[in-house]
mmCIF file with all atom_site columns, C-alpha atoms in Angstrom:
data_model
loop_
_atom_site.group_PDB
_atom_site.id
_atom_site.type_symbol
_atom_site.label_atom_id
_atom_site.label_alt_id
_atom_site.label_comp_id
_atom_site.label_asym_id
_atom_site.label_entity_id
_atom_site.label_seq_id
_atom_site.pdbx_PDB_ins_code
_atom_site.Cartn_x
_atom_site.Cartn_y
_atom_site.Cartn_z
_atom_site.occupancy
_atom_site.B_iso_or_equiv
_atom_site.pdbx_formal_charge
_atom_site.auth_seq_id
_atom_site.auth_comp_id
_atom_site.auth_asym_id
_atom_site.auth_atom_id
_atom_site.pdbx_PDB_model_num
ATOM 1   C CA . MET A 1 1   ? -9.091  5.273  9.261  1.00 55.00 ? 1   MET A CA 1
ATOM 2   C CA . ALA A 1 2   ? -8.147  8.846  8.383  1.00 66.00 ? 2   ALA A CA 1
ATOM 3   C CA . HIS A 1 3   ? -5.567  9.278  5.763  1.00 85.00 ? 3   HIS A CA 1
ATOM 4   C CA . ASP A 1 4   ? -4.253  12.776 6.759  1.00 93.00 ? 4   ASP A CA 1
ATOM 5   C CA . ILE A 1 5   ? -4.052  14.056 10.296 1.00 96.00 ? 5   ILE A CA 1
ATOM 6   C CA . ALA A 1 6   ? -2.784  17.324 11.702 1.00 98.00 ? 6   ALA A CA 1
ATOM 7   C CA . PHE A 1 7   ? -2.521  17.985 15.378 1.00 98.00 ? 7   PHE A CA 1
ATOM 8   C CA . PHE A 1 8   ? -2.471  21.766 15.657 1.00 98.00 ? 8   PHE A CA 1
ATOM 9   C CA . LEU A 1 9   ? -2.518  24.872 17.917 1.00 98.00 ? 9   LEU A CA 1
ATOM 10  C CA . ALA A 1 10  ? -5.191  27.382 17.535 1.00 98.00 ? 10  ALA A CA 1
ATOM 11  C CA . PRO A 1 11  ? -6.140  30.386 19.712 1.00 97.00 ? 11  PRO A CA 1
ATOM 12  C CA . ASP A 1 12  ? -9.686  29.123 20.281 1.00 98.00 ? 12  ASP A CA 1
ATOM 13  C CA . ASP A 1 13  ? -12.468 26.823 19.003 1.00 97.00 ? 13  ASP A CA 1
ATOM 14  C CA . GLU A 1 14  ? -13.715 29.314 16.505 1.00 97.00 ? 14  GLU A CA 1
ATOM 15  C CA . ALA A 1 15  ? -10.263 29.462 14.761 1.00 97.00 ? 15  ALA A CA 1
ATOM 16  C CA . ALA A 1 16  ? -9.960  25.584 14.914 1.00 98.00 ? 16  ALA A CA 1
ATOM 17  C CA . ALA A 1 17  ? -13.399 25.198 13.361 1.00 97.00 ? 17  ALA A CA 1
ATOM 18  C CA . ALA A 1 18  ? -12.330 27.507 10.481 1.00 97.00 ? 18  ALA A CA 1
ATOM 19  C CA . THR A 1 19  ? -9.801  24.762 9.500  1.00 97.00 ? 19  THR A CA 1
ATOM 20  C CA . ARG A 1 20  ? -12.539 22.344 8.614  1.00 95.00 ? 20  ARG A CA 1
ATOM 21  C CA . LEU A 1 21  ? -12.329 22.655 4.813  1.00 93.00 ? 21  LEU A CA 1
ATOM 22  C CA . ARG A 1 22  ? -8.611  22.987 4.172  1.00 93.00 ? 22  ARG A CA 1
ATOM 23  C CA . GLY A 1 23  ? -6.866  21.905 7.408  1.00 95.00 ? 23  GLY A CA 1
ATOM 24  C CA . PRO A 1 24  ? -4.631  24.087 9.524  1.00 96.00 ? 24  PRO A CA 1
ATOM 25  C CA . GLY A 1 25  ? -2.319  24.820 6.624  1.00 93.00 ? 25  GLY A CA 1
ATOM 26  C CA . ARG A 1 26  ? 0.816   26.971 7.246  1.00 92.00 ? 26  ARG A CA 1
ATOM 27  C CA . ALA A 1 27  ? -1.096  29.689 9.298  1.00 92.00 ? 27  ALA A CA 1
ATOM 28  C CA . LEU A 1 28  ? -1.272  27.314 12.402 1.00 97.00 ? 28  LEU A CA 1
ATOM 29  C CA . ARG A 1 29  ? 1.548   25.346 13.960 1.00 97.00 ? 29  ARG A CA 1
ATOM 30  C CA . SER A 1 30  ? 0.925   21.684 13.434 1.00 98.00 ? 30  SER A CA 1
ATOM 31  C CA . VAL A 1 31  ? 2.338   18.118 13.466 1.00 98.00 ? 31  VAL A CA 1
ATOM 32  C CA . THR A 1 32  ? 1.113   15.824 10.776 1.00 97.00 ? 32  THR A CA 1
ATOM 33  C CA . CYS A 1 33  ? 0.908   12.090 10.418 1.00 96.00 ? 33  CYS A CA 1
ATOM 34  C CA . HIS A 1 34  ? -1.053  9.488  8.368  1.00 93.00 ? 34  HIS A CA 1
ATOM 35  C CA . PHE A 1 35  ? -3.264  6.577  8.697  1.00 91.00 ? 35  PHE A CA 1
ATOM 36  C CA . ILE A 1 36  ? -4.311  6.676  12.449 1.00 92.00 ? 36  ILE A CA 1
ATOM 37  C CA . GLU A 1 37  ? -7.584  7.642  14.114 1.00 91.00 ? 37  GLU A CA 1
ATOM 38  C CA . ALA A 1 38  ? -7.021  11.070 15.751 1.00 94.00 ? 38  ALA A CA 1
ATOM 39  C CA . ASP A 1 39  ? -9.834  10.647 18.242 1.00 95.00 ? 39  ASP A CA 1
ATOM 40  C CA . SER A 1 40  ? -8.601  7.237  19.455 1.00 93.00 ? 40  SER A CA 1
ATOM 41  C CA . ALA A 1 41  ? -5.078  8.557  19.737 1.00 95.00 ? 41  ALA A CA 1
ATOM 42  C CA . ILE A 1 42  ? -6.370  11.535 21.878 1.00 97.00 ? 42  ILE A CA 1
ATOM 43  C CA . ALA A 1 43  ? -8.391  9.110  24.096 1.00 96.00 ? 43  ALA A CA 1
ATOM 44  C CA . GLU A 1 44  ? -5.374  6.729  24.391 1.00 94.00 ? 44  GLU A CA 1
ATOM 45  C CA . TRP A 1 45  ? -3.069  9.601  25.445 1.00 97.00 ? 45  TRP A CA 1
ATOM 46  C CA . ASP A 1 46  ? -5.605  10.955 27.862 1.00 97.00 ? 46  ASP A CA 1
ATOM 47  C CA . MET A 1 47  ? -5.998  7.504  29.411 1.00 95.00 ? 47  MET A CA 1
ATOM 48  C CA . TYR A 1 48  ? -2.302  7.109  29.809 1.00 96.00 ? 48  TYR A CA 1
ATOM 49  C CA . PHE A 1 49  ? -2.010  10.308 31.852 1.00 96.00 ? 49  PHE A CA 1
ATOM 50  C CA . GLU A 1 50  ? -4.807  9.233  34.148 1.00 92.00 ? 50  GLU A CA 1
ATOM 51  C CA . LYS A 1 51  ? -2.875  6.087  35.084 1.00 87.00 ? 51  LYS A CA 1
ATOM 52  C CA . PRO A 1 52  ? 0.617   5.958  33.433 1.00 89.00 ? 52  PRO A CA 1
ATOM 53  C CA . SER A 1 53  ? 1.788   2.447  32.524 1.00 88.00 ? 53  SER A CA 1
ATOM 54  C CA . ALA A 1 54  ? 3.704   0.943  29.656 1.00 85.00 ? 54  ALA A CA 1
ATOM 55  C CA . GLU A 1 55  ? 1.067   -1.867 29.672 1.00 88.00 ? 55  GLU A CA 1
ATOM 56  C CA . LEU A 1 56  ? -1.841  -1.692 27.322 1.00 89.00 ? 56  LEU A CA 1
ATOM 57  C CA . PRO A 1 57  ? -5.149  -1.417 29.174 1.00 87.00 ? 57  PRO A CA 1
ATOM 58  C CA . PRO A 1 58  ? -7.957  -3.632 27.860 1.00 89.00 ? 58  PRO A CA 1
ATOM 59  C CA . LEU A 1 59  ? -9.515  -2.421 24.473 1.00 88.00 ? 59  LEU A CA 1
ATOM 60  C CA . GLY A 1 60  ? -12.859 -2.207 26.338 1.00 91.00 ? 60  GLY A CA 1
ATOM 61  C CA . ARG A 1 61  ? -11.509 0.315  28.767 1.00 91.00 ? 61  ARG A CA 1
ATOM 62  C CA . LEU A 1 62  ? -10.361 2.455  25.838 1.00 89.00 ? 62  LEU A CA 1
ATOM 63  C CA . HIS A 1 63  ? -13.797 2.306  24.262 1.00 90.00 ? 63  HIS A CA 1
ATOM 64  C CA . GLU A 1 64  ? -15.425 3.407  27.475 1.00 94.00 ? 64  GLU A CA 1
ATOM 65  C CA . TRP A 1 65  ? -13.103 6.392  27.903 1.00 93.00 ? 65  TRP A CA 1
ATOM 66  C CA . THR A 1 66  ? -14.392 9.877  27.397 1.00 92.00 ? 66  THR A CA 1
ATOM 67  C CA . TRP A 1 67  ? -13.479 10.656 23.803 1.00 93.00 ? 67  TRP A CA 1
ATOM 68  C CA . PRO A 1 68  ? -12.646 14.139 22.534 1.00 96.00 ? 68  PRO A CA 1
ATOM 69  C CA . GLU A 1 69  ? -15.357 16.473 21.495 1.00 96.00 ? 69  GLU A CA 1
ATOM 70  C CA . TYR A 1 70  ? -16.062 17.775 18.043 1.00 97.00 ? 70  TYR A CA 1
ATOM 71  C CA . VAL A 1 71  ? -15.206 21.438 17.479 1.00 97.00 ? 71  VAL A CA 1
ATOM 72  C CA . ILE A 1 72  ? -17.739 21.615 14.662 1.00 91.00 ? 72  ILE A CA 1
ATOM 73  C CA . ALA A 1 73  ? -20.254 18.856 13.803 1.00 84.00 ? 73  ALA A CA 1
ATOM 74  C CA . PRO A 1 74  ? -19.006 16.438 11.059 1.00 87.00 ? 74  PRO A CA 1
ATOM 75  C CA . LEU A 1 75  ? -20.584 16.264 7.737  1.00 89.00 ? 75  LEU A CA 1
ATOM 76  C CA . ASN A 1 76  ? -20.607 13.356 5.252  1.00 90.00 ? 76  ASN A CA 1
ATOM 77  C CA . ASP A 1 77  ? -17.207 14.201 3.839  1.00 91.00 ? 77  ASP A CA 1
ATOM 78  C CA . GLY A 1 78  ? -15.150 12.448 6.480  1.00 90.00 ? 78  GLY A CA 1
ATOM 79  C CA . ILE A 1 79  ? -13.492 15.583 7.841  1.00 95.00 ? 79  ILE A CA 1
ATOM 80  C CA . GLU A 1 80  ? -13.285 15.839 11.612 1.00 96.00 ? 80  GLU A CA 1
ATOM 81  C CA . VAL A 1 81  ? -12.006 18.459 13.943 1.00 97.00 ? 81  VAL A CA 1
ATOM 82  C CA . PHE A 1 82  ? -11.585 17.558 17.595 1.00 98.00 ? 82  PHE A CA 1
ATOM 83  C CA . ALA A 1 83  ? -10.593 19.576 20.589 1.00 98.00 ? 83  ALA A CA 1
ATOM 84  C CA . PHE A 1 84  ? -8.137  18.038 23.140 1.00 98.00 ? 84  PHE A CA 1
ATOM 85  C CA . PRO A 1 85  ? -9.276  17.968 26.696 1.00 97.00 ? 85  PRO A CA 1
ATOM 86  C CA . MET A 1 86  ? -7.581  20.736 28.640 1.00 97.00 ? 86  MET A CA 1
ATOM 87  C CA . ARG A 1 87  ? -6.298  18.218 31.252 1.00 97.00 ? 87  ARG A CA 1
ATOM 88  C CA . LEU A 1 88  ? -4.549  16.265 28.423 1.00 98.00 ? 88  LEU A CA 1
ATOM 89  C CA . THR A 1 89  ? -3.060  19.486 26.895 1.00 98.00 ? 89  THR A CA 1
ATOM 90  C CA . ARG A 1 90  ? -1.641  20.305 30.390 1.00 98.00 ? 90  ARG A CA 1
ATOM 91  C CA . ALA A 1 91  ? -0.450  16.748 30.928 1.00 98.00 ? 91  ALA A CA 1
ATOM 92  C CA . LEU A 1 92  ? 1.337   16.637 27.564 1.00 98.00 ? 92  LEU A CA 1
ATOM 93  C CA . ALA A 1 93  ? 2.925   20.037 28.255 1.00 98.00 ? 93  ALA A CA 1
ATOM 94  C CA . GLY A 1 94  ? 4.285   18.847 31.596 1.00 98.00 ? 94  GLY A CA 1
ATOM 95  C CA . ALA A 1 95  ? 5.258   15.374 30.556 1.00 98.00 ? 95  ALA A CA 1
ATOM 96  C CA . SER A 1 96  ? 8.887   14.254 30.831 1.00 97.00 ? 96  SER A CA 1
ATOM 97  C CA . ALA A 1 97  ? 10.783  12.706 27.893 1.00 97.00 ? 97  ALA A CA 1
ATOM 98  C CA . ALA A 1 98  ? 10.576  9.295  29.653 1.00 97.00 ? 98  ALA A CA 1
ATOM 99  C CA . ALA A 1 99  ? 6.843   9.575  29.946 1.00 97.00 ? 99  ALA A CA 1
ATOM 100 C CA . LEU A 1 100 ? 6.486   10.506 26.258 1.00 97.00 ? 100 LEU A CA 1
ATOM 101 C CA . ASP A 1 101 ? 8.651   7.576  25.249 1.00 96.00 ? 101 ASP A CA 1
ATOM 102 C CA . GLU A 1 102 ? 6.716   5.194  27.370 1.00 96.00 ? 102 GLU A CA 1
ATOM 103 C CA . LEU A 1 103 ? 3.421   6.574  25.969 1.00 96.00 ? 103 LEU A CA 1
ATOM 104 C CA . ALA A 1 104 ? 4.756   6.275  22.418 1.00 95.00 ? 104 ALA A CA 1
ATOM 105 C CA . GLY A 1 105 ? 5.607   2.652  22.968 1.00 94.00 ? 105 GLY A CA 1
ATOM 106 C CA . ARG A 1 106 ? 2.222   1.849  24.336 1.00 94.00 ? 106 ARG A CA 1
ATOM 107 C CA . TRP A 1 107 ? 0.455   3.726  21.556 1.00 94.00 ? 107 TRP A CA 1
ATOM 108 C CA . SER A 1 108 ? 2.597   1.952  18.890 1.00 92.00 ? 108 SER A CA 1
ATOM 109 C CA . ALA A 1 109 ? 1.727   -1.330 20.443 1.00 92.00 ? 109 ALA A CA 1
ATOM 110 C CA . ARG A 1 110 ? -1.997  -0.634 20.442 1.00 90.00 ? 110 ARG A CA 1
ATOM 111 C CA . LEU A 1 111 ? -1.808  0.476  16.716 1.00 91.00 ? 111 LEU A CA 1
ATOM 112 C CA . ARG A 1 112 ? 0.284   -2.611 15.873 1.00 89.00 ? 112 ARG A CA 1
ATOM 113 C CA . SER A 1 113 ? -2.270  -4.945 17.551 1.00 88.00 ? 113 SER A CA 1
ATOM 114 C CA . GLU A 1 114 ? -5.186  -3.305 15.666 1.00 83.00 ? 114 GLU A CA 1
ATOM 115 C CA . ASP A 1 115 ? -3.656  -2.453 12.381 1.00 77.00 ? 115 ASP A CA 1
ATOM 116 C CA . GLY A 1 116 ? -0.817  -4.977 11.878 1.00 78.00 ? 116 GLY A CA 1
ATOM 117 C CA . ASP A 1 117 ? 0.962   -4.546 8.515  1.00 70.00 ? 117 ASP A CA 1
ATOM 118 C CA . ASP A 1 118 ? -1.400  -1.574 7.672  1.00 73.00 ? 118 ASP A CA 1
ATOM 119 C CA . MET A 1 119 ? 0.049   0.401  10.666 1.00 78.00 ? 119 MET A CA 1
ATOM 120 C CA . THR A 1 120 ? 1.213   3.944  9.835  1.00 86.00 ? 120 THR A CA 1
ATOM 121 C CA . ASP A 1 121 ? 4.923   4.260  8.911  1.00 87.00 ? 121 ASP A CA 1
ATOM 122 C CA . ASP A 1 122 ? 5.171   7.728  10.706 1.00 93.00 ? 122 ASP A CA 1
ATOM 123 C CA . ASP A 1 123 ? 7.567   7.947  13.580 1.00 94.00 ? 123 ASP A CA 1
ATOM 124 C CA . LEU A 1 124 ? 4.961   7.921  16.388 1.00 95.00 ? 124 LEU A CA 1
ATOM 125 C CA . THR A 1 125 ? 7.449   8.999  19.031 1.00 96.00 ? 125 THR A CA 1
ATOM 126 C CA . ALA A 1 126 ? 8.343   12.080 16.916 1.00 97.00 ? 126 ALA A CA 1
ATOM 127 C CA . VAL A 1 127 ? 4.612   12.801 16.352 1.00 97.00 ? 127 VAL A CA 1
ATOM 128 C CA . LEU A 1 128 ? 3.854   12.579 20.107 1.00 98.00 ? 128 LEU A CA 1
ATOM 129 C CA . LYS A 1 129 ? 6.833   14.723 21.118 1.00 98.00 ? 129 LYS A CA 1
ATOM 130 C CA . GLY A 1 130 ? 5.790   17.292 18.432 1.00 98.00 ? 130 GLY A CA 1
ATOM 131 C CA . VAL A 1 131 ? 2.303   17.299 19.943 1.00 98.00 ? 131 VAL A CA 1
ATOM 132 C CA . ALA A 1 132 ? 3.770   17.806 23.448 1.00 98.00 ? 132 ALA A CA 1
ATOM 133 C CA . ARG A 1 133 ? 5.704   20.793 22.166 1.00 98.00 ? 133 ARG A CA 1
ATOM 134 C CA . LEU A 1 134 ? 2.535   22.208 20.882 1.00 98.00 ? 134 LEU A CA 1
ATOM 135 C CA . ALA A 1 135 ? 0.934   21.630 24.198 1.00 98.00 ? 135 ALA A CA 1
ATOM 136 C CA . VAL A 1 136 ? 3.636   23.694 25.932 1.00 98.00 ? 136 VAL A CA 1
ATOM 137 C CA . SER A 1 137 ? 2.707   26.514 23.535 1.00 98.00 ? 137 SER A CA 1
ATOM 138 C CA . ALA A 1 138 ? -0.988  26.083 24.112 1.00 98.00 ? 138 ALA A CA 1
ATOM 139 C CA . VAL A 1 139 ? -0.507  26.245 27.896 1.00 98.00 ? 139 VAL A CA 1
ATOM 140 C CA . ASP A 1 140 ? 1.850   29.250 27.570 1.00 98.00 ? 140 ASP A CA 1
ATOM 141 C CA . THR A 1 141 ? -0.468  31.335 25.222 1.00 96.00 ? 141 THR A CA 1
ATOM 142 C CA . GLY A 1 142 ? -3.869  30.183 26.498 1.00 97.00 ? 142 GLY A CA 1
ATOM 143 C CA . GLY A 1 143 ? -4.757  28.560 23.187 1.00 97.00 ? 143 GLY A CA 1
ATOM 144 C CA . GLY A 1 144 ? -5.857  25.021 22.678 1.00 97.00 ? 144 GLY A CA 1
ATOM 145 C CA . LEU A 1 145 ? -4.776  21.829 20.943 1.00 98.00 ? 145 LEU A CA 1
ATOM 146 C CA . TYR A 1 146 ? -6.905  20.431 18.193 1.00 98.00 ? 146 TYR A CA 1
ATOM 147 C CA . SER A 1 147 ? -6.784  17.657 15.590 1.00 98.00 ? 147 SER A CA 1
ATOM 148 C CA . TRP A 1 148 ? -7.960  17.838 11.986 1.00 97.00 ? 148 TRP A CA 1
ATOM 149 C CA . SER A 1 149 ? -8.394  14.648 9.958  1.00 95.00 ? 149 SER A CA 1
ATOM 150 C CA . TYR A 1 150 ? -9.551  13.537 6.626  1.00 92.00 ? 150 TYR A CA 1
#
């Protein structure tokens, strides 16, 4: 499980890859959280927008989902940089507050079922809504959404 996660806005994959060693820092707008798996969060969110529902789909369906792609190949240091699928960026940018609340509830339920007492203490609704605001900027500027985790 990643300790530090930043979901961030970058103009392109090259700029996102340049964050690998130090994270996005102050130069790039970001939303941070702790103790989640960024790639599984991205997959969970993407799956939700394919077929919105407050109900958790079977874990096997999540594992079969198309997961985000690396921006730069990972090394043995545990750092990962992923690109959000463009369809997810557009879906987050256009999501209503009610859809984001429903998704946050579903995501929280998934994490609670997997991590129990070790679940992050971050406000996952606030994290998701912050990422959705970044998605609006990405769509408006032609940039992309990414995640950096360590």
